[in-house]
XYZ file of C-alpha atoms in Angstrom:
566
model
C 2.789 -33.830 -53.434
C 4.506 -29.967 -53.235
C 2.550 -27.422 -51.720
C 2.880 -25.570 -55.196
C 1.035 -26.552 -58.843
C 3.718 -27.758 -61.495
C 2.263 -26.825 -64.773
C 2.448 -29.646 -67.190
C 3.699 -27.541 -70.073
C 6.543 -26.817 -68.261
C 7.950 -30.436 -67.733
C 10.832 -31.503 -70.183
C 9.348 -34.345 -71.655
C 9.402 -35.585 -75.290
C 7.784 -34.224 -78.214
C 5.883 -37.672 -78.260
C 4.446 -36.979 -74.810
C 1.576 -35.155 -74.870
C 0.882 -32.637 -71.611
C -1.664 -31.082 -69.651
C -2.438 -30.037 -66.098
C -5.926 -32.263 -66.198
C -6.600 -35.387 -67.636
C -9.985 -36.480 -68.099
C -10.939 -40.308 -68.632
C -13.873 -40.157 -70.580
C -16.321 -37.919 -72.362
C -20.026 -38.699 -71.141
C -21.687 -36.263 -69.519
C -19.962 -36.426 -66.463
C -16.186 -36.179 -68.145
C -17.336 -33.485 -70.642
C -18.696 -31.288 -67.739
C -15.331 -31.511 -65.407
C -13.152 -30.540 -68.628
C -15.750 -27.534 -69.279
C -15.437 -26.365 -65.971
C -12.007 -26.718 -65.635
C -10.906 -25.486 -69.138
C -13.126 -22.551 -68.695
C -11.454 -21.893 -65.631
C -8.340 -21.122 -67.748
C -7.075 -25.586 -66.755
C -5.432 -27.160 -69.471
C -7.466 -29.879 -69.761
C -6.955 -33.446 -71.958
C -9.989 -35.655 -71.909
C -9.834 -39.382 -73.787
C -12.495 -40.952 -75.028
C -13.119 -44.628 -76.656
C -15.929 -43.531 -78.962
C -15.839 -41.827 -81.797
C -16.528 -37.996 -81.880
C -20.813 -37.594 -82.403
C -20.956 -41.682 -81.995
C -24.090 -41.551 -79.743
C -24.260 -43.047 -76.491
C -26.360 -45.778 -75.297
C -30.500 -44.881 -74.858
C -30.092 -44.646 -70.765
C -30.378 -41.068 -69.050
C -33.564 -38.966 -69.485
C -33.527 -36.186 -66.995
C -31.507 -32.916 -66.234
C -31.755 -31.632 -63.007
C -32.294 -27.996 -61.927
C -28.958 -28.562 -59.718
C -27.286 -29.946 -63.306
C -28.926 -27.482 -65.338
C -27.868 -24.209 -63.078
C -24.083 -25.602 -63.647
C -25.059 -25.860 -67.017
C -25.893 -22.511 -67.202
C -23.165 -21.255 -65.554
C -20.768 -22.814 -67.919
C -23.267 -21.315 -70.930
C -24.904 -24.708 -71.631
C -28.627 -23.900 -70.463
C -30.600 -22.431 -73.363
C -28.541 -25.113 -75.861
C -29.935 -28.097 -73.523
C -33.402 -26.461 -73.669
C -33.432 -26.410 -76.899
C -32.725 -29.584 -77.694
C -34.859 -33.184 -77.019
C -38.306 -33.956 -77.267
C -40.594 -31.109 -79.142
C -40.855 -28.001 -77.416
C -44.970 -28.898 -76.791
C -44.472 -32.510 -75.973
C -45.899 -33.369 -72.277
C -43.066 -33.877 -69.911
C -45.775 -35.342 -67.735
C -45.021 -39.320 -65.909
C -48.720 -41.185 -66.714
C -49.993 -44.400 -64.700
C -51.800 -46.609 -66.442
C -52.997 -50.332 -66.937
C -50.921 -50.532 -69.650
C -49.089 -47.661 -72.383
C -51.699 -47.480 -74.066
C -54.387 -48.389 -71.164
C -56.665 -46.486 -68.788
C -54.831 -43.874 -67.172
C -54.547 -43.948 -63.344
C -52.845 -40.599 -62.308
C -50.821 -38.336 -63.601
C -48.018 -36.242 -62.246
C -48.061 -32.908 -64.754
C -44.204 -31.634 -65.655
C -44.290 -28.779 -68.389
C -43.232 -29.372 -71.773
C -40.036 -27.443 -72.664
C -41.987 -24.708 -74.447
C -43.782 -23.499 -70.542
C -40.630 -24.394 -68.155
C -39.919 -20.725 -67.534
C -43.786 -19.907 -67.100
C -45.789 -22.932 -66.238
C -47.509 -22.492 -62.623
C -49.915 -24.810 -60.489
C -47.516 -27.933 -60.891
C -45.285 -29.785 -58.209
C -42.152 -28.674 -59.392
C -42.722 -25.233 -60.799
C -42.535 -23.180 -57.289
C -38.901 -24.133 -57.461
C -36.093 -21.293 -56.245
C -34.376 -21.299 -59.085
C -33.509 -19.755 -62.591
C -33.322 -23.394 -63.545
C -36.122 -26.011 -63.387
C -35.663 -29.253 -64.632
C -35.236 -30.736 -68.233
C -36.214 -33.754 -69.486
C -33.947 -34.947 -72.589
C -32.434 -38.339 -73.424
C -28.573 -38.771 -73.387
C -28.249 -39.454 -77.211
C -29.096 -35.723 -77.296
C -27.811 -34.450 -74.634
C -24.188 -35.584 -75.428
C -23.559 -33.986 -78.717
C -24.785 -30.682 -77.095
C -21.856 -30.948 -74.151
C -19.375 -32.458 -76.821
C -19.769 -29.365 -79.148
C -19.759 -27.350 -76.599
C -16.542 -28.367 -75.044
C -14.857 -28.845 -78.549
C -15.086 -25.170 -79.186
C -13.052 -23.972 -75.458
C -9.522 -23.063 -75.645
C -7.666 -25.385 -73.931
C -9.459 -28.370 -73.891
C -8.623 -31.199 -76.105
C -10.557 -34.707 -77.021
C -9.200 -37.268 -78.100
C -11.589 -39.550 -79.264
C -10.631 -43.202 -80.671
C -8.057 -43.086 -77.344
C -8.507 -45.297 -74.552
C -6.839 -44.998 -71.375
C -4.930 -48.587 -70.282
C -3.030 -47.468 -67.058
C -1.171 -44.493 -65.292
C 2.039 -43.868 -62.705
C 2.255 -41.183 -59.876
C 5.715 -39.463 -59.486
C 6.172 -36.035 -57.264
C 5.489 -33.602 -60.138
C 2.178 -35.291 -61.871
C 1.210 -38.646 -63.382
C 2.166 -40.223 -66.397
C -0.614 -42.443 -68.457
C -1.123 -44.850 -70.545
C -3.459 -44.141 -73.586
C -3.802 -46.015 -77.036
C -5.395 -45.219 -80.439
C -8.050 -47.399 -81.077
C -7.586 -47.033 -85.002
C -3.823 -46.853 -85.249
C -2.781 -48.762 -82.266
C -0.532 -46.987 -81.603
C 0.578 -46.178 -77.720
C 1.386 -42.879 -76.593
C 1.567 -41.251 -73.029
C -0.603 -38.118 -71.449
C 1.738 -36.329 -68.841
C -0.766 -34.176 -66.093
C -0.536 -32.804 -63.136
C -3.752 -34.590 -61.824
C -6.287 -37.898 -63.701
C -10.103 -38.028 -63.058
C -11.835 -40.753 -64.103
C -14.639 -40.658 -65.527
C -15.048 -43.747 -67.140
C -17.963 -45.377 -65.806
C -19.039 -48.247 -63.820
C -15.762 -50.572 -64.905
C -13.764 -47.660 -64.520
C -10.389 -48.490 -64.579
C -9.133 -45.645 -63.165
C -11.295 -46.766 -59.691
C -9.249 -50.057 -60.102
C -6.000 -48.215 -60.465
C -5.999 -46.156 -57.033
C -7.805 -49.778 -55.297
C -10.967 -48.054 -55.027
C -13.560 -50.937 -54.017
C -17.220 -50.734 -54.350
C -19.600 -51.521 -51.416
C -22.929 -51.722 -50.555
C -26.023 -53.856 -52.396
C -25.286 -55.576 -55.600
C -28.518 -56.528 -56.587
C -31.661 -54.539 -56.291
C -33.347 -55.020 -59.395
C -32.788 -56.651 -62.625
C -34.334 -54.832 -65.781
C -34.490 -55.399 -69.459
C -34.228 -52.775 -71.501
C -35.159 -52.207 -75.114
C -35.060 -48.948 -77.293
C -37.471 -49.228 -80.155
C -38.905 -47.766 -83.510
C -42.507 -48.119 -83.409
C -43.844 -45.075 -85.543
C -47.402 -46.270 -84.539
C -47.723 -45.927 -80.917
C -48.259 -42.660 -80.477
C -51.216 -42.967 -81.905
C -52.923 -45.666 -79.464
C -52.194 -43.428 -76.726
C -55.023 -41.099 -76.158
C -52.569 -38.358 -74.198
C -48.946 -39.069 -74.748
C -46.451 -38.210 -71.615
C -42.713 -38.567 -71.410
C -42.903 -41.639 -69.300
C -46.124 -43.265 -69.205
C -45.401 -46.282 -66.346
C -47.685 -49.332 -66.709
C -49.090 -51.004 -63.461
C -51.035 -54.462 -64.019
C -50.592 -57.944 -62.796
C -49.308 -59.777 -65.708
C -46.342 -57.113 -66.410
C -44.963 -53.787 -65.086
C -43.013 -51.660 -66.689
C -41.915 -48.165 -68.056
C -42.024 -46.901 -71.580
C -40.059 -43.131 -72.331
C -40.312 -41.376 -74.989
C -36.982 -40.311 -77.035
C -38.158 -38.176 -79.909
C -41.908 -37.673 -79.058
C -42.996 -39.324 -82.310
C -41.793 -42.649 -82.945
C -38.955 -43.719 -80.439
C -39.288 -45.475 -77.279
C -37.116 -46.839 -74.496
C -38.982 -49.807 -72.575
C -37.861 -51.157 -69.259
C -39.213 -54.462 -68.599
C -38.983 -54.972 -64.485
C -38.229 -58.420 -63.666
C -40.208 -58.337 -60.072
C -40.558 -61.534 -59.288
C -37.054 -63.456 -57.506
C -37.325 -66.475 -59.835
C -36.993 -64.442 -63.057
C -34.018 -64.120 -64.550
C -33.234 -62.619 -67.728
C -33.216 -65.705 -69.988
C -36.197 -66.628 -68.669
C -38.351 -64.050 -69.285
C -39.509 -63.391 -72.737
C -38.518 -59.990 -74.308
C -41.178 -59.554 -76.425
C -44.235 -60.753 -74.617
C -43.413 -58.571 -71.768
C -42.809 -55.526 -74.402
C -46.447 -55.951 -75.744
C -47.638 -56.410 -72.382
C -46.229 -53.357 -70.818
C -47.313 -51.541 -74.384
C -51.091 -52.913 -73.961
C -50.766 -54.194 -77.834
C -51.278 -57.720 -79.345
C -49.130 -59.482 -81.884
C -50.485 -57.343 -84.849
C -48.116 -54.557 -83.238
C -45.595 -53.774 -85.365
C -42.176 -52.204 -83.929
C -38.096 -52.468 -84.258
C -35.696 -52.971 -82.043
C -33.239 -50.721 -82.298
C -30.707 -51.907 -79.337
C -31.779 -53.545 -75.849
C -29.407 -54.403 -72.575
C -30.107 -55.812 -69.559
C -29.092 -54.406 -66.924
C -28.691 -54.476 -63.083
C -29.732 -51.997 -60.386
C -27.239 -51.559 -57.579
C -26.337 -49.646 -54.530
C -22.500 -49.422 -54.897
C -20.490 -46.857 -53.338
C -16.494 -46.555 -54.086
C -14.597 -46.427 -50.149
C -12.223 -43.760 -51.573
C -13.141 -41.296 -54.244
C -8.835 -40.120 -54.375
C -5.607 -41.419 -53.779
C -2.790 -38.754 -54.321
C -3.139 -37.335 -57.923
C -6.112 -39.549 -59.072
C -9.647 -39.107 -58.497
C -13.280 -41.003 -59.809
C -16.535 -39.111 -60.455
C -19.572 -40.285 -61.520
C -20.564 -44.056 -62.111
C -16.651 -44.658 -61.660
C -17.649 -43.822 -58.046
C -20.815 -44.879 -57.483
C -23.871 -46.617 -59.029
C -27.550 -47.147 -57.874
C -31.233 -47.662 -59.124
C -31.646 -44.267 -61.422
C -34.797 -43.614 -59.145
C -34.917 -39.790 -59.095
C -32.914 -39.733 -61.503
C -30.135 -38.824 -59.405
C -27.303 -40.885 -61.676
C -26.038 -39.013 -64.112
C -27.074 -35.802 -62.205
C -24.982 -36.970 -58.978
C -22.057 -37.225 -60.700
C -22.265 -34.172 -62.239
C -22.435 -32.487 -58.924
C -19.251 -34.429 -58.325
C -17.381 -32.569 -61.386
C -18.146 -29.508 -60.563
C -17.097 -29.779 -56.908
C -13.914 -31.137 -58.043
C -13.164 -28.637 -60.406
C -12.849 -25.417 -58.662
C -10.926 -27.542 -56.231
C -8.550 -28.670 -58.870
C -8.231 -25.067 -60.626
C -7.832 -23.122 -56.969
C -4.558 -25.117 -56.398
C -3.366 -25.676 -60.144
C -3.734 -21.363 -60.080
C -1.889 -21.265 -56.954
C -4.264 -19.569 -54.926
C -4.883 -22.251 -52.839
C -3.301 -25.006 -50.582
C -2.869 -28.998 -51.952
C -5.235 -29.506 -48.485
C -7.958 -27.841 -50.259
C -8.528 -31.177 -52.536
C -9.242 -33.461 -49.510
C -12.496 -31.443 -49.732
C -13.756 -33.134 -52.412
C -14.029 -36.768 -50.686
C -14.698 -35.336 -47.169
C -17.835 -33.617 -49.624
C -19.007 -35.662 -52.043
C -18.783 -39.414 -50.364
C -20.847 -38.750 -47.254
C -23.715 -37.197 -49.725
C -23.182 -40.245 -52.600
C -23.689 -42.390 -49.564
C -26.910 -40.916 -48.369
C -28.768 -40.163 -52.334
C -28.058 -43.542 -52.814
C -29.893 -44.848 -49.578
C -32.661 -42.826 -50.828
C -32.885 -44.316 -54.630
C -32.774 -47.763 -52.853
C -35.676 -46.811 -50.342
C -37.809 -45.532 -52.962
C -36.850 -48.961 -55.082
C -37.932 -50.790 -52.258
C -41.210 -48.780 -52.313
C -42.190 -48.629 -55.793
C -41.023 -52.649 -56.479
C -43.493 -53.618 -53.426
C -46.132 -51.305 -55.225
C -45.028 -53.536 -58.750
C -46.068 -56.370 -56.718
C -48.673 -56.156 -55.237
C -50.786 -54.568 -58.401
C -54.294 -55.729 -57.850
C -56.136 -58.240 -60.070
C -58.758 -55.963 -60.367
C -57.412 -53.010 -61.643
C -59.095 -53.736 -65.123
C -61.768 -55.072 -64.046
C -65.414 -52.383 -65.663
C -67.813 -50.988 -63.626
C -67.743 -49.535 -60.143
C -65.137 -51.867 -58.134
C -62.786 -51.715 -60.954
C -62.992 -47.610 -60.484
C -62.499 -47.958 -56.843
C -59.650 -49.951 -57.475
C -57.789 -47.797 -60.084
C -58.673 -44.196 -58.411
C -56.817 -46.391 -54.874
C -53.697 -47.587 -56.971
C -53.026 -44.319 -59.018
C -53.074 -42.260 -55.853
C -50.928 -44.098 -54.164
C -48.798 -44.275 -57.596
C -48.942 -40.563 -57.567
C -48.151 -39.573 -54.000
C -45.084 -42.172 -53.479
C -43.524 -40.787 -57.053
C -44.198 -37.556 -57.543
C -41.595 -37.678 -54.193
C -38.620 -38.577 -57.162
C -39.917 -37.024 -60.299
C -39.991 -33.892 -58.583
C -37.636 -34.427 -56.018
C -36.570 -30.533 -54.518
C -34.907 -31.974 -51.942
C -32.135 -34.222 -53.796
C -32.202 -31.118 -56.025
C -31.402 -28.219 -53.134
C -31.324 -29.844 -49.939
C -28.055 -31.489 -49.271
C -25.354 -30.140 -47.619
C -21.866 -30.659 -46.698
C -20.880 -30.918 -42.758
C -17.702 -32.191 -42.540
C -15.626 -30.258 -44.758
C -12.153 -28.892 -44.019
C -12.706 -25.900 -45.834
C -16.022 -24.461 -44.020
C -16.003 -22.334 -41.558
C -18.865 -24.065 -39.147
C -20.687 -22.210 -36.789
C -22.763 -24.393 -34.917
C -25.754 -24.376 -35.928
C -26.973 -28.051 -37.398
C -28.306 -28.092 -41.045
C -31.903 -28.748 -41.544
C -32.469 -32.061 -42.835
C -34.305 -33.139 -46.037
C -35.926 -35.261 -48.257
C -36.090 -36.499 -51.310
C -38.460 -34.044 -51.966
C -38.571 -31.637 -49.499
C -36.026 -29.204 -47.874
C -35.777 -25.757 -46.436
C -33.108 -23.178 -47.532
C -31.074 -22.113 -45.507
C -27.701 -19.941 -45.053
C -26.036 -22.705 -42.281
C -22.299 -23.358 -43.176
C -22.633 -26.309 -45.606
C -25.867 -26.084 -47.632
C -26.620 -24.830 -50.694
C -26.555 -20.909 -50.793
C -30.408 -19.531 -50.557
C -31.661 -18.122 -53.582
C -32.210 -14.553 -54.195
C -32.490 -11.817 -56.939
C -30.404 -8.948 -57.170
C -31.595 -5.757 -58.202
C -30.770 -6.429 -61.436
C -33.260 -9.128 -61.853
C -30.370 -11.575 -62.267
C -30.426 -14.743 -59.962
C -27.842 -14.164 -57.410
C -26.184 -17.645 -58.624
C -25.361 -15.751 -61.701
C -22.962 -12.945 -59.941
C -20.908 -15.724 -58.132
C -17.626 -15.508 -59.008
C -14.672 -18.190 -59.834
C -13.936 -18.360 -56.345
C -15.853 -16.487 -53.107
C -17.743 -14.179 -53.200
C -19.624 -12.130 -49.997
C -22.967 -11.338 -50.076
C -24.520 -8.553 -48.636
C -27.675 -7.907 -47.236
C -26.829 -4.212 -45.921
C -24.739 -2.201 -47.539
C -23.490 -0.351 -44.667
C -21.362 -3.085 -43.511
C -17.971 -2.601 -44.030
C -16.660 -5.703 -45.243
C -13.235 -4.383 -46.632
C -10.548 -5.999 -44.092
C -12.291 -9.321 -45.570
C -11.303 -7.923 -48.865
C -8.106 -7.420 -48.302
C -6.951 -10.568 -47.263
C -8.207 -12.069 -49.906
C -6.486 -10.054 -52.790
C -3.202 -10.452 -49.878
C -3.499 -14.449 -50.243
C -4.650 -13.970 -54.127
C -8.321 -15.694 -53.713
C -10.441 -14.566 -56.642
C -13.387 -12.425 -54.770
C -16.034 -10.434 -55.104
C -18.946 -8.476 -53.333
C -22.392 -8.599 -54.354
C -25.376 -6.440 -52.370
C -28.500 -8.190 -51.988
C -31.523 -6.818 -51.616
C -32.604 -6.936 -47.620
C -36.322 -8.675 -48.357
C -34.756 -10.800 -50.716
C -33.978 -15.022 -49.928
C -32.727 -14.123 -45.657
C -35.800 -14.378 -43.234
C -36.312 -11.948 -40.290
C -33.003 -12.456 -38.186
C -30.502 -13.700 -40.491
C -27.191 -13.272 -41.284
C -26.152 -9.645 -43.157
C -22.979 -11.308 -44.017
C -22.682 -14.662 -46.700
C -19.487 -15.760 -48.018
C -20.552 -18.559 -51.170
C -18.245 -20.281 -52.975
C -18.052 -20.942 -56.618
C -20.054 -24.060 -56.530
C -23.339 -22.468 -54.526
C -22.394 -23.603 -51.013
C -22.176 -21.489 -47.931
C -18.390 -21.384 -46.952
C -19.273 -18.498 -44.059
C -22.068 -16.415 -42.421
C -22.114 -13.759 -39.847
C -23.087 -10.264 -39.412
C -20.020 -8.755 -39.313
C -16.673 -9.597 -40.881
C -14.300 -11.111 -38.218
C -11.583 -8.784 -36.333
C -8.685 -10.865 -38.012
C -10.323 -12.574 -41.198
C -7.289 -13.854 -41.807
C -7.859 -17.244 -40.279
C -10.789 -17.377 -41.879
C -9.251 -16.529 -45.425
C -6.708 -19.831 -44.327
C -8.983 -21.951 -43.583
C -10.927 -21.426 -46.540
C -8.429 -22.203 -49.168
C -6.484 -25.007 -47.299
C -3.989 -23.165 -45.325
C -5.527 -23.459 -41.990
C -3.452 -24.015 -39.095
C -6.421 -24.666 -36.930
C -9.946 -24.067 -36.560
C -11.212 -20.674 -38.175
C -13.238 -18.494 -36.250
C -16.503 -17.779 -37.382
């Protein structure tokens, strides 16, 4: 690969060869959220997609995180996502009970929509950040992202196209794509392919990525259904009400907040199997309704929870996001959200080169980044499997049982149901705590990052994490006034920070300085000096700019000869 971009546009190719400098395989969230960053980056950016454009996807994702919805509001998604999903009063709270429509063991209180900027007093509304959480199904979620991308220069869908294969010359790729309607074959030419197609991606199988890890944790059936009468049997709806009894445990989510429901049946015991167990007895018995109970099925899949990890996430031109590089339990949540934290990582990477401000090296950050943390969230979704299946199991026969043991019993269960999941349902420390510490393109400086939970963490400015947050005088979060590429924050004004500046514009970096106020995110003793990149993660700290930042500047966009001084 040169050391310089070759725009695709520039290529002689023929008129029947469509080019770009990004192509994009697939438009679910994860695909539609690379092509937004990157197109509004000023990347010309081709994404394919087999469905049609609006065809819904499948009923599977149900929760935006506050990492996922502060890109989302830097790419001017936010208030559209919050907007959108169950009614703005609806209860985002997750309810324990017997059964759906049972007694009620504990519940973990989320705000509905309407109170997510204001709600106080629960578990996840202390959160530093513009940006809590949002709970919304997929099938809504999409058409938000779709429209949204449709209407950015430079970004084009193809829907109806599906991607059969690519080649890797010097100057780009060349692939493969067909219309599903027509038949007809054509060819993409691009200067880099992501795929984003999912857990057969066939981009992963083109660069002989392999998946590794646990194939089986779980199997679950799932069912989406119309039952218009439901709501009604439960005395205080929530947007996942999780049934624990002996005969059958399960989780129902609401869609719509009126009438639609996603049920996972949990197949907990090693004999079952999916033929094996009955669909709808297990349905009414996670529901806590009798054969009177009228509903539709709508769709229904079974499917199979992993902890699969992709050994490469590149090779040369081609990379994999997403569920194309990994796949585990959706405890947490941490799916769909994961892999969005991949596409944005890879796209400032992407555009830094493709605008020639930075090095080719600078894009071996993205699997020195994102693999080590895919590898880690996903040991936590398959501890906390582990955790709540034995919990599944081990329900006791009591738990319905009147009177005073019966109380004992529940008040025992729904504690413990509460303290071991309100650890993933408001998991801060998935959200904010991870880091990166082996990247080529931060400047280290010793110090060790403080570790973290799924739920817990503690901010900090160390090389690596997640840049602390703040508000400027302004009142605007400090994420908001980070530029496309770095930009130094300063928490005294009096610092002169100029040679810094300098080599920057001399190596063409996009940068900018932002003043912070001195009480504001830094305890007593902390660096005056942070340099944050684009994506929210400290590249730098110190408290004064170095005597030759140059190094520095290198090593931060690829061009390091050695080890930058801190």
């Amino acid at each position: 690969m040169h050391d310089r971009p070759h725009a695709a546009s520039d290529k002689a190719v023929s008129d029947k060869v469509k080019t770009c400098s990004v192509l994009v395989v697939g438009a679910g969230p994860v695909g539609l959220t690379l092509a937004m960053d990157l197109a509004l980056r000023g990347i010309s950016v081709t994404t394919v997609e087999t469905r049609s454009a609006g065809e819904p996807p499948s009923v599977k994702c149900n929760h935006v995180s506050s990492r996922s919805m502060e890109i989302f509001r830097r790419l001017g998604l936010a208030q559209k996502l919050r907007d959108t999903g169950l009614p703005a009063d609806y209860p985002n709270d997750c309810s324990y009970r017997t059964t759906a429509t049972g007694i009620e063991l504990s519940r973990i209180l989320i705000p509905c929509r309407r109170d997510r900027y204001t709600a106080t007093g629960g578990p996840d509304t202390d959160w530093l950040t513009a940006e809590p959480p949002h709970r919304i199904n997929q099938i809504y979620m999409e058409p938000v992202l779709f429209a949204h991308a449709a209407a950015i220069d430079g970004l084009q869908i193809l829907n109806r196209t599906a991607f059969e294969d690519f080649s890797e010359g010097n100057d780009g790729i060349v692939a493969t794509v067909r219309n599903l309607d027509t038949g007809t074959a054509s060819q993409i030419h691009a200067d880099f392919i992501v795929g984003c197609d999912g857990a057969r991606s066939l981009v992963r199988k083109a660069i002989d990525a392999n998946l590794q890890g646990t194939p089986i944790i779980q199997r679950v059936q799932s069912t989406y259904i119309h039952a218009p009468g439901l709501i009604e049997l439960m005395d205080r709806p929530a947007w996942m009400t999780l049934s624990l009894n002996p005969r059958r445990c399960g989780t129902v989510v609401a869609i719509d907040g009126r009438e639609k429901w996603l049920i996972h049946n949990h197949l907990n015991r090693e004999d079952e199997t999916f033929e094996s167990v009955d669909r709808d007895t297990s349905i009414r018995a996670i529901l806590g309704v009798g054969p009177d109970f009228e509903y539709e099925v709508l769709s229904k899949e079974d499917w199979v929870g992993r902890r699969l990890v992709a050994d490469r996430f590149r090779k040369g031109r081609a990379f994999i996001c997403g569920d194309a590089a990994h796949l585990w339990m959706p405890y947490a949540g941490y799916g769909m959200n994961a892999g969005i934290a991949d596409a944005t990582n890879l796209a400032w990477l992407l555009a830094a080169y493709l605008q020639g401000w930075a090095d080719v090296a600078i894009l071996d950050a993205y699997e020195a980044e994102r693999l080590p943390i895919t590898e880690q969230v996903s040991r936590f979704a398959m501890e906390m499997a582990g955790k709540v299946l034995s919990q599944r199991r081990t329900v006791p026969d009591a738990i319905e049982q009147p009177g005073p043991e019966g109380d004992a019993v529940r008040q025992q269960v729904g504690q413990a149901a509460y303290d071991l999941n309100v650890q993933q349902y408001c998991c801060a420390g998935l959200n904010f705590g991870y880091f990166y510490d082996r990247s080529p393109i931060i400047a280290y400086d010793g110090a060790e990052q403080p570790g973290f939970t799924m739920a817990e963490f503690t901010p900090s400015s160390t090389p690596g994490c997640r840049l602390p947050f703040a508000t400027l005088s302004d009142g605007r979060p400090v994420y908001d006034a980070l530029g496309p590429g770095y930009t130094l924050l300063r928490y005294d004004p009096d610092i002169a920070v100029e040679p810094l500046a300098e080599a920057m514009r001399a190596n063409g970096v996009p940068f900018g300085i932002v003043d912070v106020p001195a009480n504001e995110a830094q305890p007593p003793g902390g660096p005056k000096l942070i340099l944050a990149r684009t994506d929210q993660h400290v590249a730098w700290r110190g408290d004064a700019i170095p005597d030759d930042p140059e190094p520095l500047v290198r090593k931060l966009i690829g061009r390091a000869d050695g080890p930058a001084s801190a």
